[in-house]
Short mmCIF file of C-alpha atoms in Angstrom, two decimals:
data_model
loop_
_atom_site.label_atom_id
_atom_site.label_comp_id
_atom_site.label_asym_id
_atom_site.label_seq_id
_atom_site.Cartn_x
_atom_site.Cartn_y
_atom_site.Cartn_z
CA MET A 1015 82.45 95.71 111.13
CA ARG A 1016 85.47 97.05 113.13
CA ALA A 1017 86.46 100.57 112.12
CA GLY A 1018 89.52 99.03 110.63
CA ASP A 1019 87.76 96.98 108.30
CA ARG A 1020 85.17 99.19 107.18
CA VAL A 1021 87.92 102.03 105.85
CA TYR A 1022 90.10 99.15 104.36
CA ALA A 1023 86.73 97.61 102.47
CA ALA A 1024 85.49 101.18 101.44
CA LEU A 1025 89.08 102.39 100.18
CA ARG A 1026 89.85 99.08 98.72
CA GLU A 1027 86.44 99.15 96.61
CA GLU A 1028 87.46 102.98 95.58
CA ILE A 1029 90.65 101.90 94.23
CA VAL A 1030 89.40 98.84 92.46
CA ALA A 1031 86.39 100.64 90.92
CA GLY A 1032 88.86 103.31 89.58
CA ARG A 1033 87.11 106.12 91.82
CA LEU A 1034 90.32 106.63 93.71
CA ARG A 1035 92.86 106.98 90.70
CA PRO A 1036 96.82 105.97 90.43
CA GLY A 1037 98.89 108.44 92.62
CA ALA A 1038 95.75 109.61 94.59
CA GLU A 1039 97.30 110.51 98.15
CA LEU A 1040 96.09 108.39 101.03
CA SER A 1041 96.34 110.88 104.08
CA GLU A 1042 96.10 109.39 107.34
CA VAL A 1043 94.15 112.61 108.74
CA GLU A 1044 92.11 113.09 105.76
CA GLN A 1045 91.03 109.59 105.58
CA ALA A 1046 90.27 109.86 109.24
CA GLU A 1047 88.23 113.06 108.70
CA ARG A 1048 86.47 111.58 105.86
CA TRP A 1049 85.29 108.48 107.48
CA GLY A 1050 84.59 109.64 110.80
CA VAL A 1051 87.17 107.59 112.62
CA SER A 1052 90.61 108.09 114.45
CA ARG A 1053 93.88 107.85 112.62
CA THR A 1054 94.56 104.22 114.36
CA PRO A 1055 91.80 102.19 112.15
CA VAL A 1056 93.04 104.36 109.04
CA ARG A 1057 96.59 103.34 109.76
CA GLU A 1058 95.42 99.68 110.04
CA ALA A 1059 93.26 99.96 106.75
CA LEU A 1060 96.40 101.69 104.65
CA SER A 1061 98.73 99.14 106.22
CA ARG A 1062 96.48 96.52 104.48
CA LEU A 1063 96.00 98.19 101.17
CA ARG A 1064 99.99 98.56 101.11
CA ALA A 1065 100.17 94.77 101.77
CA ASP A 1066 97.77 94.19 98.85
CA GLY A 1067 99.99 96.20 96.49
CA LEU A 1068 97.02 98.75 95.94
CA ALA A 1069 99.18 101.68 97.94
CA VAL A 1070 102.58 102.52 98.00
CA VAL A 1071 104.85 105.06 99.65
CA GLY A 1072 105.00 108.55 97.67
CA ARG A 1073 106.60 111.85 98.48
CA GLY A 1074 106.92 112.71 102.15
CA ARG A 1075 106.09 108.95 102.89
CA THR A 1076 102.62 109.60 102.64
CA LEU A 1077 100.97 106.44 100.84
CA THR A 1078 99.44 106.88 97.32
CA VAL A 1079 97.29 104.69 95.07
CA SER A 1080 99.79 102.44 93.27
CA ASP A 1081 100.19 102.90 89.51
CA ILE A 1082 99.65 100.51 86.84
CA GLN A 1083 102.41 100.00 84.31
CA PRO A 1084 102.08 97.94 81.35
CA VAL A 1085 104.96 95.70 82.63
CA ASP A 1086 102.81 95.12 85.63
CA VAL A 1087 99.65 94.01 83.76
CA VAL A 1088 101.75 91.68 81.68
CA ARG A 1089 103.06 90.14 84.61
CA LEU A 1090 99.66 89.82 86.15
CA PHE A 1091 98.24 88.02 83.28
CA GLU A 1092 100.79 85.56 82.88
CA LEU A 1093 100.17 84.54 86.65
CA ARG A 1094 96.11 85.08 86.02
CA GLU A 1095 96.30 82.66 82.87
CA ALA A 1096 98.16 79.97 84.61
CA LEU A 1097 95.51 80.08 87.73
CA GLU A 1098 92.54 80.93 85.92
CA THR A 1099 92.81 78.12 83.18
CA GLN A 1100 93.34 75.32 85.88
CA ALA A 1101 90.28 76.88 87.88
CA ALA A 1102 88.11 76.60 84.74
CA ARG A 1103 89.30 72.85 84.22
CA LEU A 1104 88.56 71.92 87.98
CA ALA A 1105 85.46 73.92 87.97
CA ALA A 1106 84.29 71.68 84.49
CA ARG A 1107 85.45 68.71 86.39
CA ARG A 1108 83.82 69.17 89.74
CA CYS A 1109 80.87 71.59 89.20
CA ARG A 1110 77.19 71.57 89.72
CA PRO A 1111 76.24 72.18 86.04
CA GLU A 1112 72.99 74.04 86.94
CA VAL A 1113 74.87 77.20 88.57
CA PHE A 1114 76.76 77.85 85.40
CA ALA A 1115 73.94 77.28 83.15
CA ALA A 1116 72.16 79.88 84.93
CA LEU A 1117 74.98 82.11 84.90
CA ALA A 1118 75.39 81.67 81.19
CA GLU A 1119 71.56 82.57 80.62
CA GLN A 1120 72.17 86.17 82.62
CA LEU A 1121 75.58 86.60 80.75
CA ALA A 1122 73.69 86.31 77.44
CA ALA A 1123 71.24 89.02 78.60
CA VAL A 1124 73.39 91.48 80.29
CA VAL A 1125 74.03 94.89 78.75
CA PRO A 1126 77.74 96.13 79.33
CA PRO A 1127 77.80 99.68 80.52
CA GLU A 1128 78.13 102.46 77.47
CA PRO A 1129 79.98 105.58 78.40
CA GLY A 1130 77.90 108.21 80.22
CA ASP A 1131 75.36 105.60 81.23
CA GLU A 1132 73.26 107.46 83.87
CA ALA A 1133 71.47 104.24 85.19
CA ASP A 1134 74.71 102.48 85.80
CA PRO A 1135 77.53 104.86 85.50
CA HIS A 1136 80.22 102.28 86.81
CA GLY A 1137 78.69 99.14 85.23
CA ASP A 1138 77.99 97.85 88.61
CA HIS A 1139 75.41 95.30 87.42
CA TYR A 1140 77.94 94.02 84.35
CA TYR A 1141 80.88 94.13 86.80
CA GLY A 1142 78.84 92.31 89.50
CA LEU A 1143 77.76 89.43 87.22
CA VAL A 1144 81.48 89.19 86.22
CA ALA A 1145 82.35 88.76 89.95
CA THR A 1146 79.78 86.20 90.64
CA LEU A 1147 81.13 84.25 87.93
CA ASP A 1148 84.50 84.52 89.08
CA ALA A 1149 83.07 83.36 92.38
CA ALA A 1150 81.31 80.35 91.26
CA VAL A 1151 84.36 79.05 89.47
CA ASP A 1152 86.56 79.84 92.42
CA ASP A 1153 84.10 77.76 94.46
CA ALA A 1154 83.54 74.83 92.14
CA THR A 1155 87.36 74.32 92.03
CA ASP A 1156 86.99 72.82 95.57
CA SER A 1157 90.75 74.03 96.16
CA PRO A 1158 91.26 76.25 98.95
CA TYR A 1159 94.89 76.72 97.75
CA LEU A 1160 93.92 77.80 94.53
CA ARG A 1161 90.97 80.08 95.86
CA SER A 1162 93.51 81.64 98.05
CA ALA A 1163 96.07 82.14 95.16
CA LEU A 1164 93.20 83.75 93.10
CA ALA A 1165 91.91 86.00 95.86
CA ALA A 1166 95.21 87.76 96.05
CA LEU A 1167 94.81 88.71 92.32
CA ARG A 1168 91.25 89.82 92.08
CA PRO A 1169 91.87 93.59 93.26
CA HIS A 1170 94.54 93.73 90.66
CA VAL A 1171 92.46 91.90 87.96
CA ALA A 1172 89.32 94.25 88.62
CA ARG A 1173 91.42 97.45 88.37
CA ALA A 1174 92.62 96.06 84.95
CA ARG A 1175 89.30 95.48 84.08
CA ARG A 1176 88.10 98.87 84.49
CA LEU A 1177 90.72 100.21 81.93
CA ALA A 1178 88.67 98.75 79.31
CA SER A 1179 85.58 100.54 80.61
CA ASP A 1180 85.42 103.14 77.86
CA ASN A 1181 85.43 100.60 74.95
CA PRO A 1182 82.00 99.41 74.34
CA ALA A 1183 82.91 96.71 71.76
CA ARG A 1184 85.58 94.95 73.97
CA LEU A 1185 82.94 94.75 76.95
CA ARG A 1186 80.41 93.39 74.52
CA ALA A 1187 83.09 90.58 73.33
CA ALA A 1188 83.92 89.92 76.77
CA ALA A 1189 80.55 89.09 77.60
CA ALA A 1190 80.09 86.72 74.93
CA GLU A 1191 83.62 85.25 76.36
CA HIS A 1192 82.55 84.95 79.83
CA ARG A 1193 79.31 83.25 78.59
CA LEU A 1194 81.16 80.61 76.28
CA ILE A 1195 83.24 80.02 79.59
CA ALA A 1196 80.34 79.64 81.81
CA GLU A 1197 78.54 77.18 78.99
CA ALA A 1198 81.40 75.15 78.56
CA ILE A 1199 82.01 74.66 82.47
CA ALA A 1200 78.10 73.58 82.73
CA ASP A 1201 78.71 71.12 79.88
CA ARG A 1202 81.47 69.78 81.84
CA ASP A 1203 83.92 70.22 78.86
CA GLU A 1204 87.44 70.86 80.46
CA SER A 1205 89.02 71.50 77.11
CA LEU A 1206 86.96 74.07 75.91
CA ALA A 1207 86.55 75.76 79.43
CA VAL A 1208 90.45 76.02 79.50
CA HIS A 1209 90.84 77.16 75.72
CA ALA A 1210 87.94 79.77 76.43
CA THR A 1211 89.52 81.16 79.37
CA ALA A 1212 92.65 81.49 77.71
CA VAL A 1213 91.52 83.21 74.61
CA HIS A 1214 89.46 85.82 76.91
CA LEU A 1215 92.56 86.54 79.00
CA ARG A 1216 94.77 87.10 75.75
CA LEU A 1217 92.07 89.12 74.23
CA ALA A 1218 91.54 91.05 77.50
CA LEU A 1219 95.18 92.00 78.15
CA ALA A 1220 95.79 93.14 74.44
CA ASN A 1221 92.92 95.37 75.42
CA VAL A 1222 94.08 96.66 78.70
CA LEU A 1223 97.61 97.09 77.16
CA THR A 1224 96.15 99.39 73.99
CA SER A 1225 94.18 101.45 77.09
CA LEU A 1226 97.25 102.21 78.84
CA GLU A 1227 98.96 103.18 75.55
CA ALA A 1228 96.07 105.57 74.47
CA ALA A 1229 96.46 107.18 77.95
CA ARG A 1230 99.99 108.14 77.77
#
């Protein structure tokens, strides 16, 4: 992997996972020392993060991790609902049912992370399974245009999801909602897949907005 790609992937993952918080500075010099590369690949990585909307120009023209305001989340979920409900519809129409039946079983068994969980402090297993479901839906749509549009949203969606990480009850409910979506797609029930996705997104939005308000 090229140095620029490696630094971009690492920083992107830290921002999405919440380990680099909104407002954190992304200095070229500091990041070059941190990752053991020259400033050129760091500059390339930071430029890509800015294009993704994950970094913005701060004071002194130093890039910082972008903030997430309530209005940004609302706009994100408006687009997300339009795209993801259509993705669920197409997935139910075109999928391999056994893929989603297996995912539904895994989601039924998964235990979302609790605060202070030493075994899985960042919820990597749970969030990894959610990402697997997202990828399976994207693939099942058999629509490169829709996949491309969803791919642009994924980092911002993941950041918004992490805002709910301190709410175990919401995470347990979300796991059940994801399972229902997987079951509906496996059953090729387009109407239920769309409805379950829309309900999940609206509940997720309400929870993220509550989390943002509590953090103020």
